[in-house]
Amino acid sequence: MEAFDYLAPHSLLEAYAALGNGRRSLMLAGGTDVIVQLREDRRHCDQLIDLKHIPEMMSMKLTPEGRLEIGAAKPLAEIYEDGEIARRFPALIDSATIIGGTAIQSRASFGGNLCNASPAADSAPALMALAARLVIGSSRGTREMPVEEFFLGPGRNALQPDELLLQVIVPAQPAHSGAFYHRFIPRNEMDIAVASAGARITLDAAGERIESVRVALGAVAATPLMVAGANTAVVGKPPTAETFALAGQAAAELATPITDMRGSIAQRKHLASVLTVRALEGALLRLRENH
Amino acid sequence: MTTTERSPYKVIGTRPIRPDGVEKVTGKAQYGADVRLPGMIHGRLLRSPHAHAYIRRIDTSAAEKMPGVLAVLTHHDFPAARDEMQELGEGAVNLKELSDNILASDKVLYRGHAVAAVAALSPHQAEEALKKIVVEYEVLPPVLDVMDAMRPDAPLLSETRFTREMTGQKSEKPSNIASHLQFKSGDVEAAFAEADAIVERDYTTKMVHQGYIEPHNATASWNADGTITIWTSTQGPFVVRAQVAEVLRHPISTIRVIPMEIGGGFGGKIPIYLDPVAALLSKKSGRPVKVLMSRTDVFEASGPTSGTHIALKVGVKDGVITAVKADLAYEAGAYAGSPVGAGALMMLSPYNIENFQIDGYDVVVNKPKTSAYRAPGAPAAAFAIESALDELAHKIGADPLELRKKNTAREGTRRVDGTAFPRIGHEECVDAALNSAHYRSPIEGPNRGRGVASGYWINAGMQSSVVAAVNTDGTVNLIEGSTDIGGTRASLAMQLAETLGLPFDVIRPTVADTDSVGYNDVTGGSRTTFASGMAVHEAGLDIQRQMRERAAKGWGVAADAVSYADGRVTLKTDSETKELSFAEIAKKAASTGGPIVGRGSLTARGAGAAYATHIVDVEVDPDTGKVTILRYTAVQDVGTAIHPSYVEGQIQGGVVQGIGWALNEEYYYDDDGRMANSSYLDYRMPTALDVPMIDAVLVEVPNPGHPYGVRGVGEVPIVPPLAAIANAIADATGHRFTSLPMSPRRVVEELHGLS
Ligand SMILES: Cc1cc2nc3c(=O)[nH]c(=O)nc-3n(C[C@H](O)[C@H](O)[C@H](O)COP(=O)(O)OP(=O)(O)OC[C@H]3O[C@@H](n4cnc5c(N)ncnc54)[C@H](O)[C@@H]3O)c2cc1C
């Protein structure tokens, strides 16, 4: 590990100034990715900029309309320990509670999980299913984008060198909807997704027909993947096993996985379908339990 | 659970708190990485990025100029090694190869092979300096799989290696097959011709690692007077000393090895990797040097166990196993010395089989040199034979345990090498399994299945030496030289307490360094409670004798007129009974002849073999291929359980390692010979959440070769799980898996016909 400087700005302005000083920067949120990568010589920097002293980065707010705004560096444990948030966004909690163990969750953030841009990042498919948006800032101003547009490839995200991820925004969820996220791992703990799926299902008021689904996959392509075809395949149909199988098929068809030590192409394509079906079943169960 | 009659013992069979327990649970115990010395600096090794290459040139000049660097080392700093074998207890080693494995000379034979070392003021400075060392490699094609390596056109790891036969004959052409051995009896072909049912299959297992928590470490101080002190965590400080003495050509008496607490070994902490490097870096820098491996180093460059390929054919007639033909090919890693001999010797030991031919091949490949791993060689062999027996039982409509019972080895049965067994307990294990609540319960529900398997391990004896010093207050210090991995401080102190008729807590055991006690072989081969226990018993008898002599002298009678029992010396005549307690004699030691010291020093013979029979229930998720272990019962003949809790712990630990081996663990290589999963994230050992409570059933068939009937218990529990789980999965799914690991990937691909 090479020597680097540690900076702890107390405001966004200070942080932007540090980002513009011409040196190679990396951000430090929880540090559960970046410190490991620095130690293993997988990343290099001249300065590590700690975001945890910037109030905006550590904030969390639930608006009266039911919209959730999370500072990018907010530790996962502080999110899932909030009972109201856990009740309203169980799919978010599905992901927050499986990223590492308690020690990791006390530090790790959604912002870090997203910016690290691993195809297997557990928060990504969950946030995509919930139609979350990201607020990005720089000294030039702020911009917003849907979370599914943020990932460019393994370890690569849409941030410009002078930009920071400021907030994750989860909109108020539609009526008659439920959402669910899960992953497949060979063990019951201490593993990274071989494949994963998040799903949100919205039914008509009668609860008989599917109005829409949002299905997102992890670890089956170079980036987390939105399965638009799943919605096309099931919209207007009753929420049955046969219908869900169509969504599963769309997921498997879209997946372009690789073979590596965590799984094979054939296994991951198969899992894309299995996990999609099971995520939709989980989402439907939550929807029914709430009504 | 223990199935035994009323114990004749007072201390043996109880469950006292281990003497090292408080230190360990409070975090005070000192492990290898905890060593801190005044002026100490840090060593790191440069490792080969290639699996197979010639080293053409090493230039360390830029590294030497890096900030904080005090010493740089290459193979040129080692004395020329002798090309001869040295016995290590669990296996032997060629000294030239040992030296080359520590720092490569002309060729690197696996990725991670060490080529140079740096010592610097901080570990980070040492790491940065390593990047400045220039090594010119001429890269060669690697050979990574045992079957590929055996092909005549395979790339050769060494031009001077020839296949050695048991007769001593050598092959004409060089080969990656280092040796071939054979056990043969009867007429195999005739027996197959008459068989009612035959199973013929190829079984494969992948290279797996012991997975101890604590990485290898060594801290060395090359002192001004030429003596060397080494602090390290090891299974055998005397074996470290012997190897360092050979590699550095230094007199044995001038090397002092201080064993630190050990965070797991399972056979992997018998060879040396870092000790001579730390010593020479210390010599060059004039400072004590600490060298640590990273987890990746441990995976890539310590001693895992072999990947294997076993071609097996088994025949039965009238429920009797009549014929076995087996070809076992084991990966040795970079240098010869896989445990194929043990696999071939032990494969059939639970059974009485008339006709067999077993051929074993020890094969070098471009992977780390294998080391011992818990019952080395036996689990893969048992995976093959115990899977085949399960299929045969189905074919002939027999209960799989009844088939094993009918064919069981007993006292007098001959092992494949012709040795007749003394009293052994395989049949008792099968009976206990048949009668267990687990086996008698139904297995219900979809996708669930049950499997059974047996296993055998030979167990070792070897050399042990202890000293027991009696104190004036009647307490005793027990000085032993076997490092304590599995609770042996407790099991040895308990045997001394039993011998002396004293309570357990009067004995204080200490694991001493190599300057402070006689030679002890490694803690390995399940030998310590057995063999060091015999030495402890001998030391106890020695103290008894001295106490009798002193009491008799005081009473003015001959020593053989008095007896020792229950911690007292007694003189019984027709007219009177005189008694002196242990403490009373101890108190008067100064005036009766000086300190009372008992000594036990021996080569232990009569190690009793260990048998086990396991039952496992699994559930397979047919959509994901994930296997869940629902219930596990491990029956084992443990001889006499000195400390039943630690015996159960050994059994549970062995089973968990077996579960990992069966389900997920493997060295996963890319085509260039790089292990792609060299971290605990991706090398998937089971966690506490992946295994149920493992029910250990202790069957006690005392070993006639030990004063308290002890048999080694630590290794055999890893032998049956691989096959037991495969048999359970076959029962649950109807699919027979003959390749390990039976990971979700393999299972789901097989069940759905993917790939
Ligand atoms: C033991 C262990 C287990 C783990 N298990 C899981 C798991 O199960 N699932 C999973 O998905 N991950 C897992 N991880 C990975 C990691 O914990 C998560 O990705 C975590 O969410 C990262 O968040 P962080 O706050 O620690 O990020 P950091 O490490 O602080 O940052 C990660 C990256 O994002 C950049 N960054 C962070 N915040 C910002 C920002 N606001 N703006 C711009 N760039 C930013 C940093 O420069 C860095 O490159 C595990 C890690 C460990 C060590």
mmCIF file of N, CA and C in Angstrom, chain B residues 280-363:
data_model
loop_
_atom_site.group_PDB
_atom_site.id
_atom_site.type_symbol
_atom_site.label_atom_id
_atom_site.label_comp_id
_atom_site.label_asym_id
_atom_site.label_seq_id
_atom_site.Cartn_x
_atom_site.Cartn_y
_atom_site.Cartn_z
ATOM 1 N N LEU B 280 17.670 -15.613 8.005
ATOM 2 C CA LEU B 280 18.716 -15.010 7.176
ATOM 3 C C LEU B 280 18.522 -13.503 7.024
ATOM 4 N N LEU B 281 17.267 -13.057 6.988
ATOM 5 C CA LEU B 281 17.031 -11.611 6.951
ATOM 6 C C LEU B 281 17.542 -10.979 8.244
ATOM 7 N N SER B 282 17.390 -11.689 9.356
ATOM 8 C CA SER B 282 17.880 -11.188 10.634
ATOM 9 C C SER B 282 19.411 -11.135 10.633
ATOM 10 N N LYS B 283 20.013 -12.178 10.066
ATOM 11 C CA LYS B 283 21.489 -12.197 10.005
ATOM 12 C C LYS B 283 21.997 -11.007 9.198
ATOM 13 N N LYS B 284 21.325 -10.733 8.057
ATOM 14 C CA LYS B 284 21.791 -9.658 7.177
ATOM 15 C C LYS B 284 21.544 -8.275 7.760
ATOM 16 N N SER B 285 20.423 -8.128 8.467
ATOM 17 C CA SER B 285 20.043 -6.788 8.947
ATOM 18 C C SER B 285 20.533 -6.527 10.365
ATOM 19 N N GLY B 286 20.861 -7.588 11.092
ATOM 20 C CA GLY B 286 21.249 -7.418 12.493
ATOM 21 C C GLY B 286 20.076 -7.105 13.407
ATOM 22 N N ARG B 287 18.874 -7.322 12.918
ATOM 23 C CA ARG B 287 17.671 -7.035 13.706
ATOM 24 C C ARG B 287 16.801 -8.306 13.781
ATOM 25 N N PRO B 288 15.961 -8.409 14.816
ATOM 26 C CA PRO B 288 14.941 -9.466 14.756
ATOM 27 C C PRO B 288 13.970 -9.156 13.614
ATOM 28 N N VAL B 289 13.546 -10.183 12.888
ATOM 29 C CA VAL B 289 12.675 -9.968 11.724
ATOM 30 C C VAL B 289 11.429 -10.835 11.854
ATOM 31 N N LYS B 290 10.290 -10.183 11.660
ATOM 32 C CA LYS B 290 9.022 -10.919 11.661
ATOM 33 C C LYS B 290 8.502 -11.020 10.234
ATOM 34 N N VAL B 291 8.144 -12.237 9.833
ATOM 35 C CA VAL B 291 7.596 -12.453 8.486
ATOM 36 C C VAL B 291 6.215 -13.076 8.623
ATOM 37 N N LEU B 292 5.246 -12.506 7.930
ATOM 38 C CA LEU B 292 3.875 -13.027 7.964
ATOM 39 C C LEU B 292 3.404 -13.318 6.548
ATOM 40 N N MET B 293 2.582 -14.332 6.412
ATOM 41 C CA MET B 293 1.905 -14.566 5.136
ATOM 42 C C MET B 293 0.560 -13.848 5.147
ATOM 43 N N SER B 294 0.113 -13.425 3.977
ATOM 44 C CA SER B 294 -1.265 -12.948 3.824
ATOM 45 C C SER B 294 -2.144 -14.187 3.588
ATOM 46 N N ARG B 295 -3.454 -13.992 3.566
ATOM 47 C CA ARG B 295 -4.333 -15.126 3.309
ATOM 48 C C ARG B 295 -4.085 -15.701 1.911
ATOM 49 N N THR B 296 -3.884 -14.811 0.937
ATOM 50 C CA THR B 296 -3.607 -15.291 -0.414
ATOM 51 C C THR B 296 -2.309 -16.095 -0.445
ATOM 52 N N ASP B 297 -1.276 -15.611 0.265
ATOM 53 C CA ASP B 297 -0.025 -16.383 0.354
ATOM 54 C C ASP B 297 -0.308 -17.779 0.898
ATOM 55 N N VAL B 298 -1.140 -17.834 1.930
ATOM 56 C CA VAL B 298 -1.420 -19.125 2.570
ATOM 57 C C VAL B 298 -2.052 -20.078 1.553
ATOM 58 N N PHE B 299 -3.015 -19.569 0.796
ATOM 59 C CA PHE B 299 -3.657 -20.432 -0.201
ATOM 60 C C PHE B 299 -2.670 -20.827 -1.307
ATOM 61 N N GLU B 300 -1.936 -19.851 -1.803
ATOM 62 C CA GLU B 300 -1.108 -20.102 -2.988
ATOM 63 C C GLU B 300 0.196 -20.805 -2.667
ATOM 64 N N ALA B 301 0.676 -20.666 -1.435
ATOM 65 C CA ALA B 301 2.061 -21.085 -1.197
ATOM 66 C C ALA B 301 2.282 -21.844 0.101
ATOM 67 N N SER B 302 1.216 -22.357 0.714
ATOM 68 C CA SER B 302 1.475 -23.292 1.817
ATOM 69 C C SER B 302 1.153 -24.693 1.302
ATOM 70 N N GLY B 303 0.698 -25.576 2.153
ATOM 71 C CA GLY B 303 0.575 -26.975 1.721
ATOM 72 C C GLY B 303 -0.825 -27.540 1.800
ATOM 73 N N PRO B 304 -1.655 -27.299 0.787
ATOM 74 C CA PRO B 304 -3.007 -27.881 0.764
ATOM 75 C C PRO B 304 -2.935 -29.390 0.515
ATOM 76 N N THR B 305 -4.077 -30.027 0.345
ATOM 77 C CA THR B 305 -4.011 -31.454 0.012
ATOM 78 C C THR B 305 -4.416 -31.682 -1.441
ATOM 79 N N SER B 306 -4.079 -32.868 -1.923
ATOM 80 C CA SER B 306 -4.140 -33.222 -3.332
ATOM 81 C C SER B 306 -5.529 -33.182 -3.952
ATOM 82 N N GLY B 307 -5.604 -32.718 -5.171
ATOM 83 C CA GLY B 307 -6.706 -33.101 -6.036
ATOM 84 C C GLY B 307 -6.454 -34.538 -6.464
ATOM 85 N N THR B 308 -7.522 -35.302 -6.689
ATOM 86 C CA THR B 308 -7.324 -36.732 -6.975
ATOM 87 C C THR B 308 -8.226 -37.202 -8.106
ATOM 88 N N HIS B 309 -7.790 -38.288 -8.735
ATOM 89 C CA HIS B 309 -8.626 -39.005 -9.700
ATOM 90 C C HIS B 309 -8.536 -40.484 -9.338
ATOM 91 N N ILE B 310 -9.662 -41.099 -9.084
ATOM 92 C CA ILE B 310 -9.668 -42.507 -8.684
ATOM 93 C C ILE B 310 -10.601 -43.283 -9.609
ATOM 94 N N ALA B 311 -10.041 -44.246 -10.326
ATOM 95 C CA ALA B 311 -10.845 -45.152 -11.149
ATOM 96 C C ALA B 311 -11.073 -46.416 -10.332
ATOM 97 N N LEU B 312 -12.332 -46.749 -10.121
ATOM 98 C CA LEU B 312 -12.649 -47.804 -9.162
ATOM 99 C C LEU B 312 -13.643 -48.788 -9.751
ATOM 100 N N LYS B 313 -13.429 -50.068 -9.448
ATOM 101 C CA LYS B 313 -14.377 -51.111 -9.836
ATOM 102 C C LYS B 313 -14.544 -52.034 -8.635
ATOM 103 N N VAL B 314 -15.788 -52.260 -8.237
ATOM 104 C CA VAL B 314 -16.062 -53.084 -7.054
ATOM 105 C C VAL B 314 -17.113 -54.130 -7.418
ATOM 106 N N GLY B 315 -16.898 -55.366 -6.977
ATOM 107 C CA GLY B 315 -17.868 -56.435 -7.239
ATOM 108 C C GLY B 315 -18.340 -57.098 -5.957
ATOM 109 N N VAL B 316 -19.626 -57.505 -5.928
ATOM 110 C CA VAL B 316 -20.149 -58.271 -4.782
ATOM 111 C C VAL B 316 -20.760 -59.580 -5.274
ATOM 112 N N LYS B 317 -20.697 -60.571 -4.395
ATOM 113 C CA LYS B 317 -21.389 -61.831 -4.658
ATOM 114 C C LYS B 317 -22.029 -62.278 -3.349
ATOM 115 N N ASP B 318 -23.318 -62.565 -3.389
ATOM 116 C CA ASP B 318 -24.065 -62.966 -2.187
ATOM 117 C C ASP B 318 -23.859 -61.973 -1.038
ATOM 118 N N GLY B 319 -23.813 -60.712 -1.365
ATOM 119 C CA GLY B 319 -23.675 -59.690 -0.324
ATOM 120 C C GLY B 319 -22.266 -59.530 0.205
ATOM 121 N N VAL B 320 -21.322 -60.291 -0.360
ATOM 122 C CA VAL B 320 -19.928 -60.183 0.087
ATOM 123 C C VAL B 320 -19.145 -59.411 -0.969
ATOM 124 N N ILE B 321 -18.374 -58.412 -0.505
ATOM 125 C CA ILE B 321 -17.524 -57.678 -1.447
ATOM 126 C C ILE B 321 -16.375 -58.597 -1.808
ATOM 127 N N THR B 322 -16.338 -59.003 -3.082
ATOM 128 C CA THR B 322 -15.360 -60.032 -3.466
ATOM 129 C C THR B 322 -14.177 -59.461 -4.232
ATOM 130 N N ALA B 323 -14.348 -58.304 -4.867
ATOM 131 C CA ALA B 323 -13.244 -57.812 -5.700
ATOM 132 C C ALA B 323 -13.230 -56.287 -5.759
ATOM 133 N N VAL B 324 -12.034 -55.742 -5.692
ATOM 134 C CA VAL B 324 -11.857 -54.297 -5.864
ATOM 135 C C VAL B 324 -10.648 -54.064 -6.746
ATOM 136 N N LYS B 325 -10.852 -53.230 -7.760
ATOM 137 C CA LYS B 325 -9.713 -52.760 -8.549
ATOM 138 C C LYS B 325 -9.736 -51.244 -8.499
ATOM 139 N N ALA B 326 -8.621 -50.640 -8.123
ATOM 140 C CA ALA B 326 -8.590 -49.187 -7.966
ATOM 141 C C ALA B 326 -7.287 -48.617 -8.487
ATOM 142 N N ASP B 327 -7.413 -47.519 -9.263
ATOM 143 C CA ASP B 327 -6.244 -46.739 -9.680
ATOM 144 C C ASP B 327 -6.369 -45.373 -9.051
ATOM 145 N N LEU B 328 -5.437 -45.049 -8.171
ATOM 146 C CA LEU B 328 -5.486 -43.763 -7.479
ATOM 147 C C LEU B 328 -4.376 -42.869 -8.008
ATOM 148 N N ALA B 329 -4.756 -41.700 -8.505
ATOM 149 C CA ALA B 329 -3.751 -40.723 -8.940
ATOM 150 C C ALA B 329 -3.936 -39.459 -8.102
ATOM 151 N N TYR B 330 -2.892 -39.080 -7.384
ATOM 152 C CA TYR B 330 -2.974 -37.932 -6.471
ATOM 153 C C TYR B 330 -1.987 -36.855 -6.915
ATOM 154 N N GLU B 331 -2.442 -35.612 -6.863
ATOM 155 C CA GLU B 331 -1.539 -34.491 -7.136
ATOM 156 C C GLU B 331 -0.625 -34.274 -5.933
ATOM 157 N N ALA B 332 0.667 -34.249 -6.207
ATOM 158 C CA ALA B 332 1.624 -33.973 -5.135
ATOM 159 C C ALA B 332 1.865 -32.479 -5.005
ATOM 160 N N GLY B 333 1.479 -31.714 -6.036
ATOM 161 C CA GLY B 333 1.907 -30.320 -6.095
ATOM 162 C C GLY B 333 3.272 -30.255 -6.753
ATOM 163 N N ALA B 334 4.016 -29.221 -6.424
ATOM 164 C CA ALA B 334 5.250 -28.919 -7.156
ATOM 165 C C ALA B 334 6.346 -29.952 -6.977
ATOM 166 N N TYR B 335 6.377 -30.625 -5.850
ATOM 167 C CA TYR B 335 7.404 -31.641 -5.583
ATOM 168 C C TYR B 335 6.715 -32.931 -5.158
ATOM 169 N N ALA B 336 7.425 -34.051 -5.332
ATOM 170 C CA ALA B 336 6.836 -35.350 -5.024
ATOM 171 C C ALA B 336 6.401 -35.426 -3.565
ATOM 172 N N GLY B 337 5.439 -36.323 -3.295
ATOM 173 C CA GLY B 337 5.074 -36.544 -1.897
ATOM 174 C C GLY B 337 3.603 -36.352 -1.584
ATOM 175 N N SER B 338 2.707 -36.787 -2.479
ATOM 176 C CA SER B 338 1.282 -36.758 -2.150
ATOM 177 C C SER B 338 0.996 -37.894 -1.165
ATOM 178 N N PRO B 339 -0.177 -37.847 -0.509
ATOM 179 C CA PRO B 339 -0.519 -38.947 0.397
ATOM 180 C C PRO B 339 -1.198 -40.117 -0.311
ATOM 181 N N VAL B 340 -0.809 -40.398 -1.558
ATOM 182 C CA VAL B 340 -1.470 -41.493 -2.285
ATOM 183 C C VAL B 340 -1.214 -42.835 -1.615
ATOM 184 N N GLY B 341 -0.036 -42.976 -1.010
ATOM 185 C CA GLY B 341 0.274 -44.243 -0.331
ATOM 186 C C GLY B 341 -0.706 -44.515 0.792
ATOM 187 N N ALA B 342 -0.989 -43.480 1.566
ATOM 188 C CA ALA B 342 -1.945 -43.631 2.665
ATOM 189 C C ALA B 342 -3.337 -43.916 2.118
ATOM 190 N N GLY B 343 -3.706 -43.231 1.039
ATOM 191 C CA GLY B 343 -5.021 -43.461 0.442
ATOM 192 C C GLY B 343 -5.166 -44.909 -0.005
ATOM 193 N N ALA B 344 -4.124 -45.430 -0.665
ATOM 194 C CA ALA B 344 -4.162 -46.801 -1.165
ATOM 195 C C ALA B 344 -4.180 -47.806 -0.013
ATOM 196 N N LEU B 345 -3.425 -47.503 1.031
ATOM 197 C CA LEU B 345 -3.324 -48.407 2.174
ATOM 198 C C LEU B 345 -4.623 -48.474 2.963
ATOM 199 N N MET B 346 -5.345 -47.357 3.028
ATOM 200 C CA MET B 346 -6.455 -47.264 3.979
ATOM 201 C C MET B 346 -7.830 -47.434 3.357
ATOM 202 N N MET B 347 -7.876 -47.304 2.024
ATOM 203 C CA MET B 347 -9.152 -47.315 1.317
ATOM 204 C C MET B 347 -10.060 -48.479 1.751
ATOM 205 N N LEU B 348 -9.498 -49.673 1.847
ATOM 206 C CA LEU B 348 -10.330 -50.860 2.084
ATOM 207 C C LEU B 348 -10.311 -51.305 3.543
ATOM 208 N N SER B 349 -9.667 -50.524 4.426
ATOM 209 C CA SER B 349 -9.447 -51.003 5.796
ATOM 210 C C SER B 349 -10.699 -51.254 6.638
ATOM 211 N N PRO B 350 -11.850 -50.654 6.342
ATOM 212 C CA PRO B 350 -13.020 -51.038 7.136
ATOM 213 C C PRO B 350 -13.528 -52.450 6.793
ATOM 214 N N TYR B 351 -13.006 -53.049 5.726
ATOM 215 C CA TYR B 351 -13.631 -54.257 5.190
ATOM 216 C C TYR B 351 -12.648 -55.421 5.072
ATOM 217 N N ASN B 352 -13.235 -56.587 4.948
ATOM 218 C CA ASN B 352 -12.467 -57.812 4.749
ATOM 219 C C ASN B 352 -12.686 -58.243 3.305
ATOM 220 N N ILE B 353 -11.747 -57.966 2.439
ATOM 221 C CA ILE B 353 -11.926 -58.207 1.003
ATOM 222 C C ILE B 353 -10.803 -59.097 0.493
ATOM 223 N N GLU B 354 -11.198 -60.168 -0.192
ATOM 224 C CA GLU B 354 -10.214 -61.182 -0.554
ATOM 225 C C GLU B 354 -9.375 -60.805 -1.775
ATOM 226 N N ASN B 355 -10.038 -60.267 -2.776
ATOM 227 C CA ASN B 355 -9.327 -60.016 -4.035
ATOM 228 C C ASN B 355 -9.257 -58.520 -4.321
ATOM 229 N N PHE B 356 -8.060 -58.002 -4.452
ATOM 230 C CA PHE B 356 -7.948 -56.578 -4.765
ATOM 231 C C PHE B 356 -6.661 -56.286 -5.508
ATOM 232 N N GLN B 357 -6.719 -55.246 -6.298
ATOM 233 C CA GLN B 357 -5.493 -54.666 -6.865
ATOM 234 C C GLN B 357 -5.628 -53.161 -6.798
ATOM 235 N N ILE B 358 -4.750 -52.547 -6.019
ATOM 236 C CA ILE B 358 -4.783 -51.094 -5.854
ATOM 237 C C ILE B 358 -3.468 -50.532 -6.362
ATOM 238 N N ASP B 359 -3.560 -49.617 -7.323
ATOM 239 C CA ASP B 359 -2.370 -48.950 -7.848
ATOM 240 C C ASP B 359 -2.423 -47.474 -7.476
ATOM 241 N N GLY B 360 -1.302 -46.960 -7.003
ATOM 242 C CA GLY B 360 -1.260 -45.543 -6.619
ATOM 243 C C GLY B 360 -0.180 -44.809 -7.389
ATOM 244 N N TYR B 361 -0.494 -43.576 -7.808
ATOM 245 C CA TYR B 361 0.454 -42.753 -8.560
ATOM 246 C C TYR B 361 0.605 -41.395 -7.887
ATOM 247 N N ASP B 362 1.841 -41.053 -7.608
ATOM 248 C CA ASP B 362 2.176 -39.764 -6.992
ATOM 249 C C ASP B 362 2.634 -38.829 -8.110
ATOM 250 N N VAL B 363 1.879 -37.765 -8.357
ATOM 251 C CA VAL B 363 2.070 -36.993 -9.591
ATOM 252 C C VAL B 363 2.318 -35.513 -9.290
#
